[in-house]
Amino acid sequence: MTSTTTSAPAVASHELDRKLSLRHIRFIALGSAIGTGLFYGSSETIQAAGPAVLIAYLIAGCAVYAVMRALGEMAVRHPVAGSFAQYSGRYTSPLMGFLTGWTFAFEMIIVAIADMTAAATYMKMWYPDTPGWIWMVAALVLICGLNLMRVKVFGELEFWFTLIKIVTIVAMIVGGLYLIVFGISLGGFEPGPHNLFEHGGFAPFGVWGIIMSLGIVVFSFGGVETLGMTAGEAGDPARAIPQAVNTVPVRILIFYILTIGVMLCLIPWTEVGSGESPFVLVFSQLGLTAAPHIINAVVLTAALSAMNSITYAATRTMYGLAEQGHAPKAFTRISRSGVPTWPVAIVAACLVVGLFVYLLIPDQLFVIVASIATFATVFTWASILLAHHGMRTEMKRDGVVSAGFAAPLWPVLNYVTLGFMALVVLILAFTDAGRTALVVGAVWMGLLVVGYKLFIGTEGRKRPVLALREELPEAARTSAE
């Protein structure tokens, strides 16, 4: 990894600016798991398994935590840009690093396209006569412009974006508990825990329903690994990364299980998704006549927040790929603001292409996005676990003790979680959308392998040399202000 030290305040031409504080990273970790999938997409998982979907979220949450602990240990030991793409290249193989990095970058870009189109959809509520492409262009310019500013600006915006989403969810939980405790009818239904066990029982579709919902649930958790991208710009990665990773169980319990549990106590699961969003129903019953507008503003914020963090993750992944020789060297060029400008330009160009694709096939775009993103999420998580296993195996062989934040129960937990990933892939084969994901994923991997063989030179086929945290300059090991 190229490293340049200078006493001048300007950022080195190939070195990222370490200006993400502990507060920023904590909220990036929180915000990465909260998107439109929770506010509206949770209805799909509920329809697949009924109230027993809570078990699916708990199981998938345990797998997510295992992945994040593995990633956290690697990020603390090697706080580099590119994160798991670099780790895969170092501890699995250069080809695996290439596949992981470009698959994750591609996933982030297509999901950003989905968020861009979602933002246009939400704006139609207030401006129904304005063409959607105008709002898509506005979102593109806004997010790419923000990502050209200093990373501290990105961190600050994510802090406020996430705060808005957290306040909304907490208000939903508190308001829902108020309605349950005082027995206030919601939409003509009597609230209470009995709604979890009526209308076909807690698991109306049995164990099979829980299993089949896992694929959708895993997709809803996709993106939490974005946290690893912050290691290259964290002021104090040894402190910030562990604290952020350790919030994963709490945010899964609160933002998914508790929120959905309260929803299912308020109204029968059979009603979820058949009318208004449960969030709108709750706020309306609490006397907020402007509830539809409030929720629309929140989901718009969620879409822009996701698009912002996704653009950040994609650009830092490309920067890391360039450091490994897996992308043009121009991708490592850093602006005065400490931002890799070429990757931002590439993402902007892809979003423009996505804009035109949306105009051609608006009804099919989301299906394609969801299919690729589901496959890419499982592939990325599996690559993180394999890289972590390779690192720990090498450390054990060399008699190296973990510098801190060692993942627990290694290697058993890695094996169990990889088995879970295999189960999710198997589940995908039982649905039409899942089979589409597997076909698209196989074609994508084939194209990447061909690209690797044809275009990657000798330098890119070497395992990257990753700096250890203790080898970084003192300024990179102290907390940012």
XYZ file of C-alpha atoms in Angstrom:
481
model
C 0.000 0.000 0.000
C 1.392 3.382 -0.969
C 2.011 5.578 2.018
C 3.123 9.223 1.968
C 3.908 11.272 5.048
C 3.988 15.071 4.970
C 3.920 17.867 7.474
C 1.691 19.994 5.285
C -2.013 20.082 6.026
C -2.959 18.958 2.559
C -3.881 15.332 2.016
C -1.266 13.143 0.341
C -1.986 12.347 -3.287
C -2.639 8.646 -2.629
C -3.633 8.573 1.049
C -7.180 8.788 2.376
C -8.024 11.395 5.006
C -8.620 9.866 8.462
C -11.388 12.187 9.661
C -14.209 9.818 10.663
C -14.734 10.128 14.398
C -16.123 7.522 16.768
C -19.522 9.265 16.627
C -19.577 9.108 12.826
C -18.670 5.420 12.680
C -21.225 4.485 15.325
C -24.007 6.074 13.301
C -22.749 4.697 9.989
C -22.970 1.272 11.647
C -26.506 2.024 12.815
C -27.689 3.552 9.551
C -26.368 0.753 7.358
C -29.040 -1.593 8.735
C -31.946 0.851 8.518
C -33.422 1.522 5.102
C -36.614 1.402 3.118
C -36.529 -2.376 3.571
C -37.555 -1.911 7.194
C -40.208 0.748 6.609
C -41.927 -1.008 3.701
C -39.978 -4.153 2.774
C -40.632 -5.907 6.081
C -44.151 -6.672 4.878
C -42.719 -9.170 2.365
C -40.906 -11.151 5.060
C -44.005 -11.155 7.264
C -46.148 -12.492 4.431
C -43.599 -15.287 3.877
C -43.499 -16.620 7.450
C -46.166 -14.862 9.513
C -45.191 -13.828 13.068
C -42.522 -16.567 13.029
C -40.496 -14.219 10.838
C -39.130 -12.926 14.163
C -37.242 -16.233 14.480
C -35.831 -15.770 10.971
C -34.590 -12.275 11.857
C -33.003 -13.634 15.040
C -31.216 -16.473 13.200
C -29.998 -14.197 10.404
C -28.991 -11.615 13.009
C -26.714 -14.157 14.684
C -25.083 -14.863 11.306
C -24.642 -11.132 10.677
C -22.963 -10.701 14.048
C -20.562 -13.567 13.309
C -19.651 -11.961 9.972
C -19.198 -8.538 11.566
C -16.987 -9.894 14.352
C -14.783 -11.567 11.735
C -14.654 -8.355 9.709
C -14.065 -6.291 12.837
C -11.014 -8.306 13.865
C -9.497 -7.947 10.398
C -10.313 -4.214 10.253
C -8.645 -3.581 13.619
C -5.526 -5.517 12.564
C -5.426 -4.010 9.046
C -7.325 -0.665 8.945
C -7.034 -0.197 5.185
C -9.283 1.153 2.443
C -10.984 -1.535 0.401
C -11.620 -3.579 3.524
C -12.725 -7.148 2.808
C -11.638 -7.045 -0.851
C -8.084 -6.475 0.361
C -8.465 -9.088 3.107
C -9.719 -11.676 0.601
C -6.813 -10.904 -1.722
C -4.318 -11.296 1.110
C -5.690 -14.293 3.015
C -7.646 -16.252 0.386
C -6.273 -15.472 -3.086
C -5.756 -12.452 -5.381
C -8.529 -13.774 -7.632
C -10.914 -13.952 -4.670
C -10.008 -10.391 -3.738
C -10.786 -9.295 -7.296
C -14.128 -11.142 -7.329
C -15.138 -9.870 -3.893
C -14.217 -6.243 -4.532
C -15.893 -5.850 -7.899
C -18.968 -7.856 -6.869
C -19.459 -5.647 -3.831
C -18.860 -2.453 -5.844
C -21.348 -3.600 -8.488
C -23.881 -4.489 -5.804
C -23.529 -1.059 -4.218
C -23.974 0.714 -7.552
C -27.131 -1.140 -8.565
C -28.651 -0.697 -5.111
C -27.815 3.019 -5.385
C -29.776 3.025 -8.649
C -32.710 1.477 -6.793
C -32.488 4.100 -4.042
C -32.327 6.844 -6.656
C -35.521 5.593 -8.287
C -37.131 5.163 -4.863
C -36.388 8.811 -4.043
C -38.179 9.838 -7.250
C -41.160 7.675 -6.292
C -41.438 9.289 -2.857
C -41.286 12.807 -4.326
C -44.332 12.017 -6.481
C -46.502 12.195 -3.365
C -45.809 15.915 -3.100
C -45.193 16.698 -6.786
C -47.294 14.205 -8.765
C -47.025 16.111 -12.064
C -43.211 16.406 -12.065
C -41.424 13.735 -14.155
C -39.593 11.234 -11.955
C -36.331 11.540 -13.872
C -35.930 15.128 -12.628
C -35.831 13.936 -9.004
C -33.476 11.116 -9.965
C -31.066 13.623 -11.501
C -31.401 15.824 -8.404
C -30.577 12.866 -6.132
C -27.614 11.910 -8.329
C -26.144 15.417 -8.287
C -26.735 15.817 -4.543
C -25.180 12.508 -3.466
C -22.218 12.569 -5.853
C -21.572 16.184 -4.894
C -21.580 15.281 -1.208
C -19.179 12.407 -1.852
C -16.707 14.819 -3.432
C -16.506 16.753 -0.178
C -14.335 15.816 2.789
C -15.126 12.480 4.387
C -15.956 14.311 7.618
C -18.901 15.917 5.777
C -20.071 12.456 4.717
C -19.829 11.226 8.306
C -21.745 14.244 9.620
C -24.543 13.830 7.083
C -24.869 10.128 7.865
C -25.090 11.043 11.542
C -28.112 13.290 10.955
C -29.735 11.027 8.355
C -29.498 8.090 10.743
C -30.707 10.153 13.687
C -33.925 10.951 11.798
C -34.529 7.250 11.102
C -33.764 6.256 14.690
C -36.132 8.868 16.123
C -38.898 7.619 13.804
C -38.406 3.982 14.805
C -38.236 4.770 18.515
C -41.410 6.867 18.175
C -43.059 3.935 16.408
C -42.076 1.521 19.194
C -43.095 3.843 22.035
C -46.346 4.809 20.302
C -47.144 1.188 19.537
C -46.511 0.104 23.139
C -48.792 2.937 24.300
C -51.614 1.641 22.070
C -51.038 -1.933 23.297
C -50.934 -1.049 27.018
C -54.073 1.073 26.866
C -55.895 -1.250 24.459
C -56.551 1.426 21.847
C -57.951 -0.084 18.660
C -55.801 0.329 15.569
C -57.546 0.202 12.206
C -60.466 -1.658 13.780
C -58.232 -4.337 15.343
C -57.685 -4.921 19.043
C -53.945 -4.629 19.775
C -52.124 -7.139 21.978
C -49.831 -10.191 21.993
C -52.778 -12.346 20.952
C -52.259 -11.125 17.377
C -48.992 -13.078 17.322
C -50.800 -16.391 17.812
C -54.144 -15.946 16.061
C -54.885 -15.995 12.326
C -53.238 -19.345 11.694
C -50.905 -19.428 14.672
C -47.421 -18.070 15.343
C -45.948 -20.076 12.430
C -48.833 -20.408 9.934
C -46.516 -21.850 7.270
C -44.517 -24.027 9.652
C -40.760 -24.430 9.690
C -40.703 -24.240 5.897
C -42.103 -20.702 6.029
C -39.298 -19.629 8.372
C -36.685 -21.233 6.127
C -38.063 -19.661 2.959
C -38.154 -16.207 4.559
C -34.423 -16.373 5.369
C -33.428 -15.388 1.842
C -35.497 -12.205 2.064
C -34.284 -11.472 5.593
C -30.626 -11.805 4.598
C -31.230 -9.334 1.770
C -32.693 -6.845 4.266
C -29.464 -7.045 6.310
C -27.289 -6.563 3.240
C -24.996 -3.559 3.529
C -24.006 -3.885 7.183
C -20.542 -4.861 5.958
C -20.164 -1.273 4.707
C -18.841 -0.555 8.198
C -15.564 -2.240 7.225
C -14.980 0.457 4.602
C -14.636 3.092 7.332
C -11.465 1.484 8.738
C -9.282 3.270 6.185
C -10.579 6.666 7.291
C -11.251 6.095 10.983
C -9.304 8.331 13.326
C -8.989 5.538 15.893
C -9.949 2.199 14.257
C -8.862 0.100 17.260
C -11.500 1.854 19.363
C -14.157 2.814 16.817
C -14.558 -0.458 14.896
C -15.091 -2.752 17.939
C -17.576 -0.347 19.525
C -19.531 -0.068 16.270
C -19.545 -3.842 15.649
C -20.706 -4.518 19.204
C -23.841 -2.464 18.522
C -24.961 -5.010 15.887
C -26.932 -7.311 18.261
C -28.648 -4.343 19.919
C -29.691 -2.693 16.662
C -30.978 -5.992 15.261
C -33.034 -6.554 18.401
C -34.397 -3.006 18.476
C -34.691 -1.972 14.860
C -35.953 -5.248 13.448
C -37.223 -7.724 16.033
C -38.752 -5.233 18.490
C -40.158 -2.979 15.760
C -41.723 -5.823 13.782
C -42.879 -7.487 17.016
C -44.750 -4.325 18.017
C -46.266 -4.080 14.525
C -47.511 -7.664 14.698
C -49.071 -7.013 18.103
C -50.916 -3.972 16.795
C -52.525 -5.537 13.728
C -52.909 -9.131 12.450
C -50.018 -10.226 10.243
C -52.522 -10.921 7.465
C -53.205 -7.166 7.253
C -49.572 -6.124 6.900
C -48.872 -5.116 3.353
C -52.516 -5.124 2.326
C -53.017 -1.406 2.942
C -51.063 1.429 4.492
C -47.620 1.075 5.978
C -47.821 -0.028 9.638
C -45.842 3.109 10.503
C -48.566 5.286 8.946
C -51.292 3.377 10.803
C -49.573 3.833 14.172
C -48.850 7.542 13.779
C -52.339 8.214 12.417
C -53.929 6.491 15.431
C -51.786 8.621 17.724
C -53.478 11.689 16.305
C -50.894 12.664 13.695
C -53.056 13.460 10.670
C -49.924 14.278 8.708
C -48.592 10.723 9.263
C -48.408 9.850 5.527
C -46.308 12.951 4.883
C -44.079 12.283 7.898
C -43.388 8.701 6.859
C -42.844 9.766 3.255
C -40.226 12.274 4.433
C -38.556 9.609 6.568
C -38.358 6.999 3.792
C -37.068 9.687 1.437
C -34.354 10.423 3.993
C -33.675 6.688 4.305
C -33.279 6.357 0.532
C -30.897 9.323 0.303
C -28.966 8.094 3.338
C -28.586 4.617 1.821
C -27.566 6.104 -1.519
C -24.995 8.285 0.263
C -23.391 5.449 2.242
C -23.539 3.084 -0.748
C -21.732 5.598 -2.972
C -19.101 5.974 -0.257
C -18.652 2.197 0.014
C -18.414 1.697 -3.755
C -15.789 4.431 -4.206
C -13.615 3.167 -1.329
C -13.849 -0.372 -2.685
C -12.602 0.802 -6.080
C -9.793 2.707 -4.370
C -8.765 -0.483 -2.571
C -8.991 -2.501 -5.795
C -6.670 -0.029 -7.501
C -4.168 -0.409 -4.661
C -4.122 -4.148 -5.374
C -3.668 -3.674 -9.121
C -7.262 -4.763 -9.764
C -8.371 -1.387 -11.138
C -6.678 1.519 -12.953
C -4.060 3.329 -10.865
C -5.943 6.579 -11.505
C -8.517 5.312 -8.992
C -5.999 5.957 -6.190
C -5.706 9.655 -7.068
C -6.942 11.702 -4.112
C -8.380 15.218 -4.293
C -7.507 18.060 -1.931
C -10.594 17.044 0.026
C -9.139 13.576 0.612
C -11.593 11.852 -1.760
C -10.818 9.370 -4.594
C -12.280 11.401 -7.463
C -12.198 8.835 -10.287
C -14.299 6.241 -8.418
C -16.880 8.937 -7.632
C -16.984 9.791 -11.344
C -17.416 6.099 -12.243
C -20.321 5.738 -9.807
C -21.927 8.905 -11.212
C -21.606 7.534 -14.754
C -23.191 4.225 -13.703
C -26.069 6.081 -12.049
C -26.659 7.976 -15.307
C -26.787 4.633 -17.134
C -29.184 3.378 -14.478
C -31.379 6.411 -15.087
C -31.754 5.496 -18.757
C -32.307 1.808 -17.945
C -35.070 2.810 -15.535
C -36.762 4.810 -18.287
C -36.681 1.716 -20.536
C -37.703 -1.020 -18.048
C -39.091 0.625 -14.885
C -41.052 -2.465 -13.827
C -38.152 -4.920 -14.176
C -35.296 -2.863 -12.755
C -36.073 -3.535 -9.091
C -36.348 -7.298 -9.669
C -32.904 -7.338 -11.323
C -31.422 -5.206 -8.541
C -32.834 -7.396 -5.773
C -31.652 -10.584 -7.468
C -28.055 -9.453 -7.904
C -27.901 -7.812 -4.478
C -29.090 -10.963 -2.708
C -26.465 -13.134 -4.382
C -23.750 -10.507 -3.880
C -24.570 -10.154 -0.171
C -24.197 -13.890 0.478
C -21.010 -14.033 -1.612
C -19.485 -11.055 0.217
C -20.309 -12.416 3.673
C -18.850 -15.819 2.764
C -15.663 -14.177 1.450
C -15.287 -12.255 4.727
C -15.533 -15.477 6.738
C -13.052 -17.278 4.460
C -10.557 -14.408 4.653
C -10.880 -14.279 8.435
C -10.325 -18.028 8.651
C -7.207 -17.662 6.512
C -5.895 -14.846 8.723
C -6.462 -16.723 11.978
C -4.933 -19.904 10.531
C -1.822 -17.972 9.500
C -1.619 -16.257 12.894
C -1.879 -19.599 14.687
C 0.815 -21.096 12.480
C 3.167 -18.171 13.139
C 2.377 -18.003 16.856
C 0.920 -14.472 16.546
C -1.525 -13.399 19.249
C -4.502 -11.265 18.204
C -3.855 -7.572 18.801
C -7.408 -7.121 20.013
C -11.090 -7.783 19.304
C -10.596 -11.441 18.415
C -13.700 -13.093 16.962
C -15.100 -15.681 19.408
C -15.445 -19.435 18.924
C -13.069 -19.647 15.983
C -13.091 -21.751 13.849
C -16.423 -23.388 14.795
C -18.450 -20.176 14.413
C -16.973 -19.597 10.943
C -17.954 -23.104 9.841
C -21.499 -22.801 11.206
C -22.049 -19.396 9.581
C -20.673 -20.602 6.246
C -23.139 -23.484 6.492
C -25.900 -20.928 6.985
C -24.747 -19.094 3.842
C -24.916 -22.360 1.901
C -28.474 -22.851 3.168
C -29.463 -19.384 1.939
C -28.066 -20.177 -1.527
C -30.046 -23.421 -1.514
C -33.181 -21.503 -0.526
C -32.710 -19.154 -3.478
C -33.015 -22.113 -5.832
C -36.611 -22.719 -4.666
C -38.004 -19.365 -5.858
C -38.223 -17.741 -9.288
C -36.477 -14.567 -8.107
C -33.846 -16.650 -6.327
C -33.103 -18.695 -9.432
C -32.724 -15.439 -11.341
C -30.220 -14.320 -8.692
C -28.174 -17.504 -9.082
C -28.128 -17.269 -12.885
C -27.187 -13.580 -12.868
C -24.579 -14.243 -10.180
C -23.018 -17.116 -12.139
C -22.835 -15.008 -15.323
C -21.331 -12.088 -13.394
C -18.679 -14.295 -11.797
C -17.834 -15.795 -15.167
C -17.323 -12.344 -16.677
C -15.116 -11.305 -13.765
C -12.937 -14.401 -14.078
C -12.476 -13.710 -17.793
C -11.656 -10.073 -17.025
C -9.111 -11.143 -14.416
C -7.387 -13.523 -16.821
C -7.279 -10.992 -19.682
C -6.621 -7.643 -18.028
C -4.916 -8.145 -14.663
C -1.143 -8.066 -14.867
C 1.555 -9.607 -12.712
C 1.268 -6.970 -9.992
C -2.456 -7.594 -9.557
C -1.903 -11.348 -9.209
C 0.247 -10.946 -6.119
C -1.157 -11.094 -2.615
C -1.408 -7.516 -1.286
C 0.860 -6.460 1.567
C -1.406 -5.020 4.260
C -0.059 -2.619 6.866
C -0.654 -3.622 10.474
C -2.276 -1.038 12.725
C 0.898 -0.612 14.762
C 2.807 0.143 11.555
C 0.614 3.114 10.629
C 1.774 6.684 11.247
C 0.983 8.026 14.714
C -1.598 10.420 13.244
C -3.568 7.455 11.894
C -3.681 5.780 15.299
C -5.069 8.651 17.306
C -8.692 9.670 17.524
C -10.025 12.276 15.122
C -11.566 15.348 16.632
